[in-house]
PDB file of C-alpha atoms in Angstrom:
ATOM      1  CA  UNK J 833     -10.769  34.705  64.812  1.00  0.00           C
ATOM      2  CA  UNK J 834     -12.157  31.342  63.662  1.00  0.00           C
ATOM      3  CA  UNK J 835     -13.765  32.968  60.621  1.00  0.00           C
ATOM      4  CA  UNK J 836     -10.465  34.630  59.655  1.00  0.00           C
ATOM      5  CA  UNK J 837      -8.607  31.322  59.961  1.00  0.00           C
ATOM      6  CA  UNK J 838     -11.285  29.594  57.886  1.00  0.00           C
ATOM      7  CA  UNK J 839     -11.059  32.262  55.171  1.00  0.00           C
ATOM      8  CA  UNK J 840      -7.256  32.050  55.118  1.00  0.00           C
ATOM      9  CA  UNK J 841      -7.407  28.262  54.829  1.00  0.00           C
ATOM     10  CA  UNK J 842      -9.868  28.523  51.948  1.00  0.00           C
ATOM     11  CA  UNK J 843      -7.549  30.957  50.138  1.00  0.00           C
ATOM     12  CA  UNK J 844      -4.680  28.526  50.698  1.00  0.00           C
ATOM     13  CA  UNK J 845      -6.701  25.613  49.296  1.00  0.00           C
ATOM     14  CA  UNK J 846      -7.806  27.711  46.331  1.00  0.00           C
ATOM     15  CA  UNK J 847      -4.182  28.520  45.503  1.00  0.00           C
ATOM     16  CA  UNK J 848      -3.211  24.838  45.677  1.00  0.00           C
ATOM     17  CA  UNK J 849      -6.178  23.927  43.480  1.00  0.00           C
ATOM     18  CA  UNK J 850      -5.348  26.640  40.932  1.00  0.00           C
ATOM     19  CA  UNK J 851      -1.713  25.495  40.871  1.00  0.00           C
ATOM     20  CA  UNK J 852      -2.880  21.925  40.193  1.00  0.00           C
ATOM     21  CA  UNK J 853      -5.038  23.154  37.312  1.00  0.00           C
ATOM     22  CA  UNK J 854      -2.045  24.977  35.820  1.00  0.00           C
ATOM     23  CA  UNK J 855      -0.029  21.751  36.001  1.00  0.00           C
ATOM     24  CA  UNK J 856      -2.814  20.025  34.056  1.00  0.00           C
ATOM     25  CA  UNK J 857      -2.601  22.780  31.438  1.00  0.00           C
ATOM     26  CA  UNK J 858       1.139  22.172  31.110  1.00  0.00           C
ATOM     27  CA  UNK J 859       0.700  18.406  30.752  1.00  0.00           C
ATOM     28  CA  UNK J 860      -1.801  19.011  27.949  1.00  0.00           C
ATOM     29  CA  UNK J 861       0.426  21.600  26.252  1.00  0.00           C
ATOM     30  CA  UNK J 862      -2.081  24.383  26.898  1.00  0.00           C
ATOM     31  CA  UNK J 863      -1.822  27.995  27.984  1.00  0.00           C
ATOM     32  CA  UNK J 864      -4.557  30.342  29.163  1.00  0.00           C
ATOM     33  CA  UNK J 865      -5.375  33.527  27.286  1.00  0.00           C
ATOM     34  CA  UNK J 866      -8.064  36.183  27.187  1.00  0.00           C
ATOM     35  CA  UNK J 867      -9.630  38.136  24.354  1.00  0.00           C
ATOM     36  CA  UNK J 868     -11.925  41.164  24.440  1.00  0.00           C
ATOM     37  CA  UNK J 869     -15.036  40.773  22.308  1.00  0.00           C
ATOM     38  CA  UNK J 870     -18.183  42.816  21.929  1.00  0.00           C
ATOM     39  CA  UNK J 871     -20.355  41.644  24.796  1.00  0.00           C
ATOM     40  CA  UNK J 872     -17.491  40.754  27.116  1.00  0.00           C
ATOM     41  CA  UNK J 873     -14.102  39.124  27.449  1.00  0.00           C
ATOM     42  CA  UNK J 874     -13.650  35.433  26.666  1.00  0.00           C
ATOM     43  CA  UNK J 875     -11.176  33.304  28.607  1.00  0.00           C
ATOM     44  CA  UNK J 876      -9.764  30.387  26.650  1.00  0.00           C
ATOM     45  CA  UNK J 877      -7.058  27.745  26.503  1.00  0.00           C
ATOM     46  CA  UNK J 878      -4.979  27.142  23.413  1.00  0.00           C
ATOM     47  CA  UNK J 879      -1.980  25.082  22.374  1.00  0.00           C
ATOM     48  CA  UNK J 880       1.290  26.522  23.659  1.00  0.00           C
ATOM     49  CA  UNK J 881       3.055  25.891  20.350  1.00  0.00           C
ATOM     50  CA  UNK J 882       2.239  27.249  16.938  1.00  0.00           C
ATOM     51  CA  UNK J 883      -0.514  29.624  15.909  1.00  0.00           C
ATOM     52  CA  UNK J 884      -4.281  29.367  15.505  1.00  0.00           C
ATOM     53  CA  UNK J 885      -4.217  31.653  12.474  1.00  0.00           C
ATOM     54  CA  UNK J 886      -4.888  30.220   9.010  1.00  0.00           C
ATOM     55  CA  UNK J 887      -4.052  26.618   9.889  1.00  0.00           C
ATOM     56  CA  UNK J 888      -4.569  24.584   6.706  1.00  0.00           C
ATOM     57  CA  UNK J 889      -5.614  21.489   8.665  1.00  0.00           C
ATOM     58  CA  UNK J 890      -7.942  23.472  10.882  1.00  0.00           C
ATOM     59  CA  UNK J 891      -8.131  24.077  14.616  1.00  0.00           C
ATOM     60  CA  UNK J 892      -9.591  21.665  17.163  1.00  0.00           C
ATOM     61  CA  UNK J 893     -12.337  23.560  18.988  1.00  0.00           C
ATOM     62  CA  UNK J 894     -13.690  22.052  22.236  1.00  0.00           C
ATOM     63  CA  UNK J 895     -17.025  23.209  23.646  1.00  0.00           C
ATOM     64  CA  UNK J 896     -17.974  22.268  27.207  1.00  0.00           C
ATOM     65  CA  UNK J 897     -21.401  21.492  28.618  1.00  0.00           C
ATOM     66  CA  UNK J 898     -23.864  23.389  30.786  1.00  0.00           C
ATOM     67  CA  UNK J 899     -22.456  24.676  34.063  1.00  0.00           C
ATOM     68  CA  UNK J 900     -18.970  23.427  33.177  1.00  0.00           C
ATOM     69  CA  UNK J 901     -15.886  25.328  32.006  1.00  0.00           C
ATOM     70  CA  UNK J 902     -12.802  24.995  29.839  1.00  0.00           C
ATOM     71  CA  UNK J 903     -10.779  23.170  32.531  1.00  0.00           C
ATOM     72  CA  UNK J 904     -12.950  20.072  32.130  1.00  0.00           C
ATOM     73  CA  UNK J 905     -11.082  19.283  28.888  1.00  0.00           C
ATOM     74  CA  UNK J 906      -7.530  19.166  30.310  1.00  0.00           C
ATOM     75  CA  UNK J 907      -7.264  15.396  30.791  1.00  0.00           C
ATOM     76  CA  UNK J 908      -8.959  14.664  27.479  1.00  0.00           C
ATOM     77  CA  UNK J 909      -6.657  17.116  25.672  1.00  0.00           C
ATOM     78  CA  UNK J 910      -3.554  15.535  27.227  1.00  0.00           C
ATOM     79  CA  UNK J 911      -4.516  12.052  26.012  1.00  0.00           C
ATOM     80  CA  UNK J 912      -5.600  13.343  22.601  1.00  0.00           C
ATOM     81  CA  UNK J 913      -2.086  14.527  21.739  1.00  0.00           C
ATOM     82  CA  UNK J 914      -3.199  15.706  18.313  1.00  0.00           C
ATOM     83  CA  UNK J 915      -1.137  17.715  15.852  1.00  0.00           C
ATOM     84  CA  UNK J 916      -4.089  20.068  15.439  1.00  0.00           C
ATOM     85  CA  UNK J 917      -3.786  23.277  17.474  1.00  0.00           C
ATOM     86  CA  UNK J 918      -6.416  23.354  20.220  1.00  0.00           C
ATOM     87  CA  UNK J 919      -8.833  26.113  21.179  1.00  0.00           C
ATOM     88  CA  UNK J 920     -10.878  25.587  24.356  1.00  0.00           C
ATOM     89  CA  UNK J 921     -13.010  28.563  25.427  1.00  0.00           C
ATOM     90  CA  UNK J 922     -15.137  29.210  28.451  1.00  0.00           C
ATOM     91  CA  UNK J 923     -18.544  29.659  26.856  1.00  0.00           C
ATOM     92  CA  UNK J 924     -20.258  32.976  27.692  1.00  0.00           C
ATOM     93  CA  UNK J 925     -21.742  32.914  31.188  1.00  0.00           C
ATOM     94  CA  UNK J 926     -19.400  30.120  32.271  1.00  0.00           C
ATOM     95  CA  UNK J 927     -15.982  29.720  33.859  1.00  0.00           C
ATOM     96  CA  UNK J 928     -13.993  32.930  34.144  1.00  0.00           C
ATOM     97  CA  UNK J 929     -16.296  34.863  31.825  1.00  0.00           C
ATOM     98  CA  UNK J 930     -18.729  37.517  32.978  1.00  0.00           C
ATOM     99  CA  UNK J 931     -22.146  36.411  34.260  1.00  0.00           C
ATOM    100  CA  UNK J 932     -24.598  38.768  32.561  1.00  0.00           C
ATOM    101  CA  UNK J 933     -28.293  38.279  33.301  1.00  0.00           C
ATOM    102  CA  UNK J 934     -29.264  40.484  30.341  1.00  0.00           C
ATOM    103  CA  UNK J 935     -27.607  38.163  27.808  1.00  0.00           C
ATOM    104  CA  UNK J 936     -29.436  35.521  25.770  1.00  0.00           C
ATOM    105  CA  UNK J 937     -27.692  32.180  26.357  1.00  0.00           C
ATOM    106  CA  UNK J 938     -29.718  30.183  23.829  1.00  0.00           C
ATOM    107  CA  UNK J 939     -27.945  27.642  21.631  1.00  0.00           C
ATOM    108  CA  UNK J 940     -28.327  29.929  18.611  1.00  0.00           C
ATOM    109  CA  UNK J 941     -26.844  32.941  20.413  1.00  0.00           C
ATOM    110  CA  UNK J 942     -23.972  30.916  21.865  1.00  0.00           C
ATOM    111  CA  UNK J 943     -23.176  29.491  18.427  1.00  0.00           C
ATOM    112  CA  UNK J 944     -22.987  32.999  16.999  1.00  0.00           C
ATOM    113  CA  UNK J 945     -20.701  34.122  19.830  1.00  0.00           C
ATOM    114  CA  UNK J 946     -18.371  31.191  19.202  1.00  0.00           C
ATOM    115  CA  UNK J 947     -18.304  32.136  15.519  1.00  0.00           C
ATOM    116  CA  UNK J 948     -17.344  35.713  16.444  1.00  0.00           C
ATOM    117  CA  UNK J 949     -14.576  34.341  18.664  1.00  0.00           C
ATOM    118  CA  UNK J 950     -13.230  32.327  15.731  1.00  0.00           C
ATOM    119  CA  UNK J 951     -13.342  35.407  13.518  1.00  0.00           C
ATOM    120  CA  UNK J 952     -11.508  37.475  16.130  1.00  0.00           C
ATOM    121  CA  UNK J 953      -8.779  34.814  16.336  1.00  0.00           C
ATOM    122  CA  UNK J 954      -8.596  34.484  12.517  1.00  0.00           C
ATOM    123  CA  UNK J 955      -9.588  30.820  12.647  1.00  0.00           C
ATOM    124  CA  UNK J 956     -11.079  29.767   9.322  1.00  0.00           C
ATOM    125  CA  UNK J 957     -11.563  26.000   9.774  1.00  0.00           C
ATOM    126  CA  UNK J 958     -12.464  23.957  12.846  1.00  0.00           C
ATOM    127  CA  UNK J 959     -12.953  20.380  13.915  1.00  0.00           C
ATOM    128  CA  UNK J 960     -15.406  20.659  16.819  1.00  0.00           C
ATOM    129  CA  UNK J 961     -15.562  18.420  19.877  1.00  0.00           C
ATOM    130  CA  UNK J 962     -18.729  19.228  21.803  1.00  0.00           C
ATOM    131  CA  UNK J 963     -19.918  17.753  25.085  1.00  0.00           C
ATOM    132  CA  UNK J 964     -23.591  17.894  26.134  1.00  0.00           C
ATOM    133  CA  UNK J 965     -24.722  21.523  25.629  1.00  0.00           C
ATOM    134  CA  UNK J 966     -21.489  22.051  23.712  1.00  0.00           C
ATOM    135  CA  UNK J 967     -22.636  19.315  21.331  1.00  0.00           C
ATOM    136  CA  UNK J 968     -25.861  21.190  20.603  1.00  0.00           C
ATOM    137  CA  UNK J 969     -23.846  24.358  19.950  1.00  0.00           C
ATOM    138  CA  UNK J 970     -21.521  22.379  17.665  1.00  0.00           C
ATOM    139  CA  UNK J 971     -24.506  21.117  15.660  1.00  0.00           C
ATOM    140  CA  UNK J 972     -25.906  24.638  15.323  1.00  0.00           C
ATOM    141  CA  UNK J 973     -22.512  25.965  14.220  1.00  0.00           C
ATOM    142  CA  UNK J 974     -22.275  23.258  11.554  1.00  0.00           C
ATOM    143  CA  UNK J 975     -25.748  24.207  10.344  1.00  0.00           C
ATOM    144  CA  UNK J 976     -25.223  27.985  10.383  1.00  0.00           C
ATOM    145  CA  UNK J 977     -21.605  28.094   9.183  1.00  0.00           C
ATOM    146  CA  UNK J 978     -20.896  24.915   7.177  1.00  0.00           C
ATOM    147  CA  UNK J 979     -17.963  26.594   5.432  1.00  0.00           C
ATOM    148  CA  UNK J 980     -15.878  26.619   8.628  1.00  0.00           C
ATOM    149  CA  UNK J 981     -16.743  23.209  10.141  1.00  0.00           C
ATOM    150  CA  UNK J 982     -14.651  20.264   8.919  1.00  0.00           C
ATOM    151  CA  UNK J 983     -15.859  17.561  11.315  1.00  0.00           C
ATOM    152  CA  UNK J 984     -17.762  16.931  14.545  1.00  0.00           C
ATOM    153  CA  UNK J 985     -17.082  14.805  17.613  1.00  0.00           C
ATOM    154  CA  UNK J 986     -20.311  14.745  19.616  1.00  0.00           C
ATOM    155  CA  UNK J 987     -19.930  13.455  23.176  1.00  0.00           C
ATOM    156  CA  UNK J 988     -23.209  12.899  25.046  1.00  0.00           C
ATOM    157  CA  UNK J 989     -24.556  15.687  22.863  1.00  0.00           C
ATOM    158  CA  UNK J 990     -27.726  17.586  23.650  1.00  0.00           C
ATOM    159  CA  UNK J 991     -30.041  18.581  20.830  1.00  0.00           C
ATOM    160  CA  UNK J 992     -31.687  15.340  19.722  1.00  0.00           C
ATOM    161  CA  UNK J 993     -33.644  14.120  22.734  1.00  0.00           C
ATOM    162  CA  UNK J 994     -36.043  11.586  21.248  1.00  0.00           C
ATOM    163  CA  UNK J 995     -36.406   9.544  24.451  1.00  0.00           C
ATOM    164  CA  UNK J 996     -36.527  10.989  27.988  1.00  0.00           C
ATOM    165  CA  UNK J 997     -33.531  10.373  30.200  1.00  0.00           C
ATOM    166  CA  UNK J 998     -33.688   9.702  33.917  1.00  0.00           C
ATOM    167  CA  UNK J 999     -33.078  13.395  34.615  1.00  0.00           C
ATOM    168  CA  UNK J1000     -36.069  14.515  32.548  1.00  0.00           C
ATOM    169  CA  UNK J1001     -38.326  12.113  34.418  1.00  0.00           C
ATOM    170  CA  UNK J1002     -37.036  13.398  37.767  1.00  0.00           C
ATOM    171  CA  UNK J1003     -37.550  17.032  36.803  1.00  0.00           C
ATOM    172  CA  UNK J1004     -41.099  16.212  35.700  1.00  0.00           C
ATOM    173  CA  UNK J1005     -42.052  14.256  38.821  1.00  0.00           C
ATOM    174  CA  UNK J1006     -40.398  16.296  41.585  1.00  0.00           C
ATOM    175  CA  UNK J1007     -40.076  19.719  39.955  1.00  0.00           C
ATOM    176  CA  UNK J1008     -36.373  19.661  40.786  1.00  0.00           C
ATOM    177  CA  UNK J1009     -33.463  19.842  38.383  1.00  0.00           C
ATOM    178  CA  UNK J1010     -30.274  18.303  39.805  1.00  0.00           C
ATOM    179  CA  UNK J1011     -28.235  20.247  37.229  1.00  0.00           C
ATOM    180  CA  UNK J1012     -29.502  23.590  38.539  1.00  0.00           C
ATOM    181  CA  UNK J1013     -30.918  23.157  42.042  1.00  0.00           C
ATOM    182  CA  UNK J1014     -27.588  22.955  43.863  1.00  0.00           C
ATOM    183  CA  UNK J1015     -27.855  24.851  47.134  1.00  0.00           C
ATOM    184  CA  UNK J1016     -25.606  22.824  49.425  1.00  0.00           C
ATOM    185  CA  UNK J1017     -22.864  20.194  49.353  1.00  0.00           C
ATOM    186  CA  UNK J1018     -25.389  17.351  49.469  1.00  0.00           C
ATOM    187  CA  UNK J1019     -27.019  18.694  46.297  1.00  0.00           C
ATOM    188  CA  UNK J1020     -23.584  18.913  44.684  1.00  0.00           C
ATOM    189  CA  UNK J1021     -22.853  15.289  45.583  1.00  0.00           C
ATOM    190  CA  UNK J1022     -26.218  14.334  44.058  1.00  0.00           C
ATOM    191  CA  UNK J1023     -25.272  16.227  40.897  1.00  0.00           C
ATOM    192  CA  UNK J1024     -21.990  14.310  40.612  1.00  0.00           C
ATOM    193  CA  UNK J1025     -23.814  11.005  41.025  1.00  0.00           C
ATOM    194  CA  UNK J1026     -26.341  11.926  38.331  1.00  0.00           C
ATOM    195  CA  UNK J1027     -23.734  13.070  35.868  1.00  0.00           C
ATOM    196  CA  UNK J1028     -21.096  10.375  36.265  1.00  0.00           C
ATOM    197  CA  UNK J1029     -21.118   6.628  36.695  1.00  0.00           C
ATOM    198  CA  UNK J1030     -17.359   6.647  37.393  1.00  0.00           C
ATOM    199  CA  UNK J1031     -16.472  10.060  38.825  1.00  0.00           C
ATOM    200  CA  UNK J1032     -12.772  10.792  39.333  1.00  0.00           C
ATOM    201  CA  UNK J1033     -11.519  10.936  42.896  1.00  0.00           C
ATOM    202  CA  UNK J1034     -11.494  14.441  44.355  1.00  0.00           C
ATOM    203  CA  UNK J1035     -10.044  15.054  47.859  1.00  0.00           C
ATOM    204  CA  UNK J1036     -12.697  16.388  50.222  1.00  0.00           C
ATOM    205  CA  UNK J1037     -11.228  19.908  50.636  1.00  0.00           C
ATOM    206  CA  UNK J1038     -11.228  20.370  46.848  1.00  0.00           C
ATOM    207  CA  UNK J1039     -14.700  18.836  46.590  1.00  0.00           C
ATOM    208  CA  UNK J1040     -15.868  21.532  49.000  1.00  0.00           C
ATOM    209  CA  UNK J1041     -14.253  24.247  46.869  1.00  0.00           C
ATOM    210  CA  UNK J1042     -15.972  22.939  43.746  1.00  0.00           C
ATOM    211  CA  UNK J1043     -19.278  22.673  45.595  1.00  0.00           C
ATOM    212  CA  UNK J1044     -19.045  26.287  46.781  1.00  0.00           C
ATOM    213  CA  UNK J1045     -18.263  27.381  43.232  1.00  0.00           C
ATOM    214  CA  UNK J1046     -21.317  25.563  41.864  1.00  0.00           C
ATOM    215  CA  UNK J1047     -23.594  26.834  44.643  1.00  0.00           C
ATOM    216  CA  UNK J1048     -22.529  30.416  43.841  1.00  0.00           C
ATOM    217  CA  UNK J1049     -23.685  29.880  40.237  1.00  0.00           C
ATOM    218  CA  UNK J1050     -27.280  29.047  41.188  1.00  0.00           C
ATOM    219  CA  UNK J1051     -28.928  32.192  39.779  1.00  0.00           C
ATOM    220  CA  UNK J1052     -26.949  32.377  36.536  1.00  0.00           C
ATOM    221  CA  UNK J1053     -27.297  28.629  35.937  1.00  0.00           C
ATOM    222  CA  UNK J1054     -31.059  28.949  36.293  1.00  0.00           C
ATOM    223  CA  UNK J1055     -31.079  31.701  33.658  1.00  0.00           C
ATOM    224  CA  UNK J1056     -28.741  29.845  31.276  1.00  0.00           C
ATOM    225  CA  UNK J1057     -30.642  26.560  31.588  1.00  0.00           C
ATOM    226  CA  UNK J1058     -33.956  28.267  30.777  1.00  0.00           C
ATOM    227  CA  UNK J1059     -32.449  29.926  27.687  1.00  0.00           C
ATOM    228  CA  UNK J1060     -30.924  26.643  26.502  1.00  0.00           C
ATOM    229  CA  UNK J1061     -34.081  24.610  27.107  1.00  0.00           C
ATOM    230  CA  UNK J1062     -36.095  26.952  24.889  1.00  0.00           C
ATOM    231  CA  UNK J1063     -33.711  26.348  21.972  1.00  0.00           C
ATOM    232  CA  UNK J1064     -32.192  22.918  22.612  1.00  0.00           C
ATOM    233  CA  UNK J1065     -33.793  20.927  19.780  1.00  0.00           C
ATOM    234  CA  UNK J1066     -31.402  20.646  16.829  1.00  0.00           C
ATOM    235  CA  UNK J1067     -33.212  17.772  15.087  1.00  0.00           C
ATOM    236  CA  UNK J1068     -34.516  20.023  12.319  1.00  0.00           C
ATOM    237  CA  UNK J1069     -30.944  20.937  11.330  1.00  0.00           C
ATOM    238  CA  UNK J1070     -29.333  17.492  11.255  1.00  0.00           C
ATOM    239  CA  UNK J1071     -30.059  16.636   7.627  1.00  0.00           C
ATOM    240  CA  UNK J1072     -28.282  19.818   6.504  1.00  0.00           C
ATOM    241  CA  UNK J1073     -25.012  18.756   8.171  1.00  0.00           C
ATOM    242  CA  UNK J1074     -22.741  16.909   5.742  1.00  0.00           C
ATOM    243  CA  UNK J1075     -19.387  16.740   7.546  1.00  0.00           C
ATOM    244  CA  UNK J1076     -17.847  13.572   9.061  1.00  0.00           C
ATOM    245  CA  UNK J1077     -19.108  13.020  12.605  1.00  0.00           C
ATOM    246  CA  UNK J1078     -18.269  10.750  15.516  1.00  0.00           C
ATOM    247  CA  UNK J1079     -20.876  10.163  18.227  1.00  0.00           C
ATOM    248  CA  UNK J1080     -19.620   8.991  21.637  1.00  0.00           C
ATOM    249  CA  UNK J1081     -22.013   8.079  24.454  1.00  0.00           C
ATOM    250  CA  UNK J1082     -21.908   6.333  27.810  1.00  0.00           C
ATOM    251  CA  UNK J1083     -24.438   3.545  28.205  1.00  0.00           C
ATOM    252  CA  UNK J1084     -25.103   4.662  31.800  1.00  0.00           C
ATOM    253  CA  UNK J1085     -25.953   8.269  30.850  1.00  0.00           C
ATOM    254  CA  UNK J1086     -28.763   9.479  33.142  1.00  0.00           C
ATOM    255  CA  UNK J1087     -28.933  12.977  31.664  1.00  0.00           C
ATOM    256  CA  UNK J1088     -29.398  12.230  27.956  1.00  0.00           C
ATOM    257  CA  UNK J1089     -30.727   8.843  26.922  1.00  0.00           C
ATOM    258  CA  UNK J1090     -28.295   6.655  25.002  1.00  0.00           C
ATOM    259  CA  UNK J1091     -31.051   6.176  22.399  1.00  0.00           C
ATOM    260  CA  UNK J1092     -30.303   9.750  21.302  1.00  0.00           C
ATOM    261  CA  UNK J1093     -26.962   8.480  19.982  1.00  0.00           C
ATOM    262  CA  UNK J1094     -28.820   6.160  17.595  1.00  0.00           C
ATOM    263  CA  UNK J1095     -30.969   9.052  16.393  1.00  0.00           C
ATOM    264  CA  UNK J1096     -27.954  11.239  15.692  1.00  0.00           C
ATOM    265  CA  UNK J1097     -26.218   8.339  13.963  1.00  0.00           C
ATOM    266  CA  UNK J1098     -29.203   7.836  11.636  1.00  0.00           C
ATOM    267  CA  UNK J1099     -29.615  11.503  10.763  1.00  0.00           C
ATOM    268  CA  UNK J1100     -25.990  12.581  10.389  1.00  0.00           C
ATOM    269  CA  UNK J1101     -25.006  11.085   7.053  1.00  0.00           C
ATOM    270  CA  UNK J1102     -21.994   8.780   7.256  1.00  0.00           C
ATOM    271  CA  UNK J1103     -21.501   9.294  10.984  1.00  0.00           C
ATOM    272  CA  UNK J1104     -19.828   6.820  13.328  1.00  0.00           C
ATOM    273  CA  UNK J1105     -21.111   5.787  16.762  1.00  0.00           C
ATOM    274  CA  UNK J1106     -19.282   4.451  19.819  1.00  0.00           C
ATOM    275  CA  UNK J1107     -21.049   3.422  23.033  1.00  0.00           C
ATOM    276  CA  UNK J1108     -18.856   3.253  26.133  1.00  0.00           C
ATOM    277  CA  UNK J1109     -19.901   0.565  28.645  1.00  0.00           C
ATOM    278  CA  UNK J1110     -20.183   1.581  32.285  1.00  0.00           C
ATOM    279  CA  UNK J1111     -19.788   5.295  31.530  1.00  0.00           C
ATOM    280  CA  UNK J1112     -22.247   8.059  32.397  1.00  0.00           C
ATOM    281  CA  UNK J1113     -22.838  11.514  30.956  1.00  0.00           C
ATOM    282  CA  UNK J1114     -19.255  12.805  31.175  1.00  0.00           C
ATOM    283  CA  UNK J1115     -16.897  10.421  29.322  1.00  0.00           C
ATOM    284  CA  UNK J1116     -14.226  13.137  29.109  1.00  0.00           C
ATOM    285  CA  UNK J1117     -13.863  12.952  32.906  1.00  0.00           C
ATOM    286  CA  UNK J1118     -14.890   9.368  33.626  1.00  0.00           C
ATOM    287  CA  UNK J1119     -12.521   7.839  31.064  1.00  0.00           C
ATOM    288  CA  UNK J1120     -10.611  10.678  29.375  1.00  0.00           C
ATOM    289  CA  UNK J1121      -7.975   8.379  27.889  1.00  0.00           C
ATOM    290  CA  UNK J1122     -10.360   6.004  26.121  1.00  0.00           C
ATOM    291  CA  UNK J1123     -12.611   8.834  24.968  1.00  0.00           C
ATOM    292  CA  UNK J1124      -9.625  10.767  23.618  1.00  0.00           C
ATOM    293  CA  UNK J1125      -8.243   7.728  21.780  1.00  0.00           C
ATOM    294  CA  UNK J1126     -11.558   7.243  19.970  1.00  0.00           C
ATOM    295  CA  UNK J1127     -11.608  10.924  19.015  1.00  0.00           C
ATOM    296  CA  UNK J1128      -7.953  10.821  17.965  1.00  0.00           C
ATOM    297  CA  UNK J1129      -8.488   7.864  15.624  1.00  0.00           C
ATOM    298  CA  UNK J1130     -11.507   9.573  14.071  1.00  0.00           C
ATOM    299  CA  UNK J1131      -9.691  12.873  13.573  1.00  0.00           C
ATOM    300  CA  UNK J1132      -6.611  11.235  12.060  1.00  0.00           C
ATOM    301  CA  UNK J1133      -8.248   8.574   9.880  1.00  0.00           C
ATOM    302  CA  UNK J1134     -11.934   9.340   9.257  1.00  0.00           C
ATOM    303  CA  UNK J1135     -12.449  13.110   9.453  1.00  0.00           C
ATOM    304  CA  UNK J1136     -11.185  13.679   5.930  1.00  0.00           C
TER     305      UNK J1136
END
């Protein structure tokens, strides 16, 4: 009987949580859609007004980081309030998409899948906002398909690790990866503390739901991380990228060293750099308003 009550309570909490997420979509002017592509369906968010097709000013494409999903952008998108139509997909292997252990999740392969998504949606021009792994994918897209990329906003972007971060040192010394080795709620709490200097408040019942969700991803996250790690370095492609770029980084980032922001700034011609004091690896959650305002100014005044 206790187990049945516990399961019913978890279903109840999940419904409340999902309802809260839908409210966040509404506040940001987003709706959820799904599209069938070769290799599997892609779940995505897009602006609830207008069309993505043949927009002369381009579409704002947001790419999340490793182990994350499209929902992470809701607060950022709400504060951004841009006139550009938004497209926010779950990257393959993440979120509501299928978890396929036979798929290659390398940066190159993910970039090509995003390009196929854009083709399927008849999107011809994009301004890309990429966080962490999504930043590396954004860089590879700009290198592979320069004709479609109008500008880049790189937030704590992977792909140019010139100086080890705290995480890399921990993985080397203890053979543990806090981003992957999440097997219980204590590990999940440790992950939050590594990723964010100022994590948003999450009520304990919802924290437990999120922890269970992350724990269930252990095997697929291990596979995805290995594929990404083998193809993460984008430094050889930077000089070929000629579009306006904004680099945003938290000075308390323990995952990717803030020195990487300087490297990107030097090698992306004409790029701009903003360092956020007191912020960790996830500015879009730690301070979504400030991060969005920086991106908004860049997109409206400098990404021309």
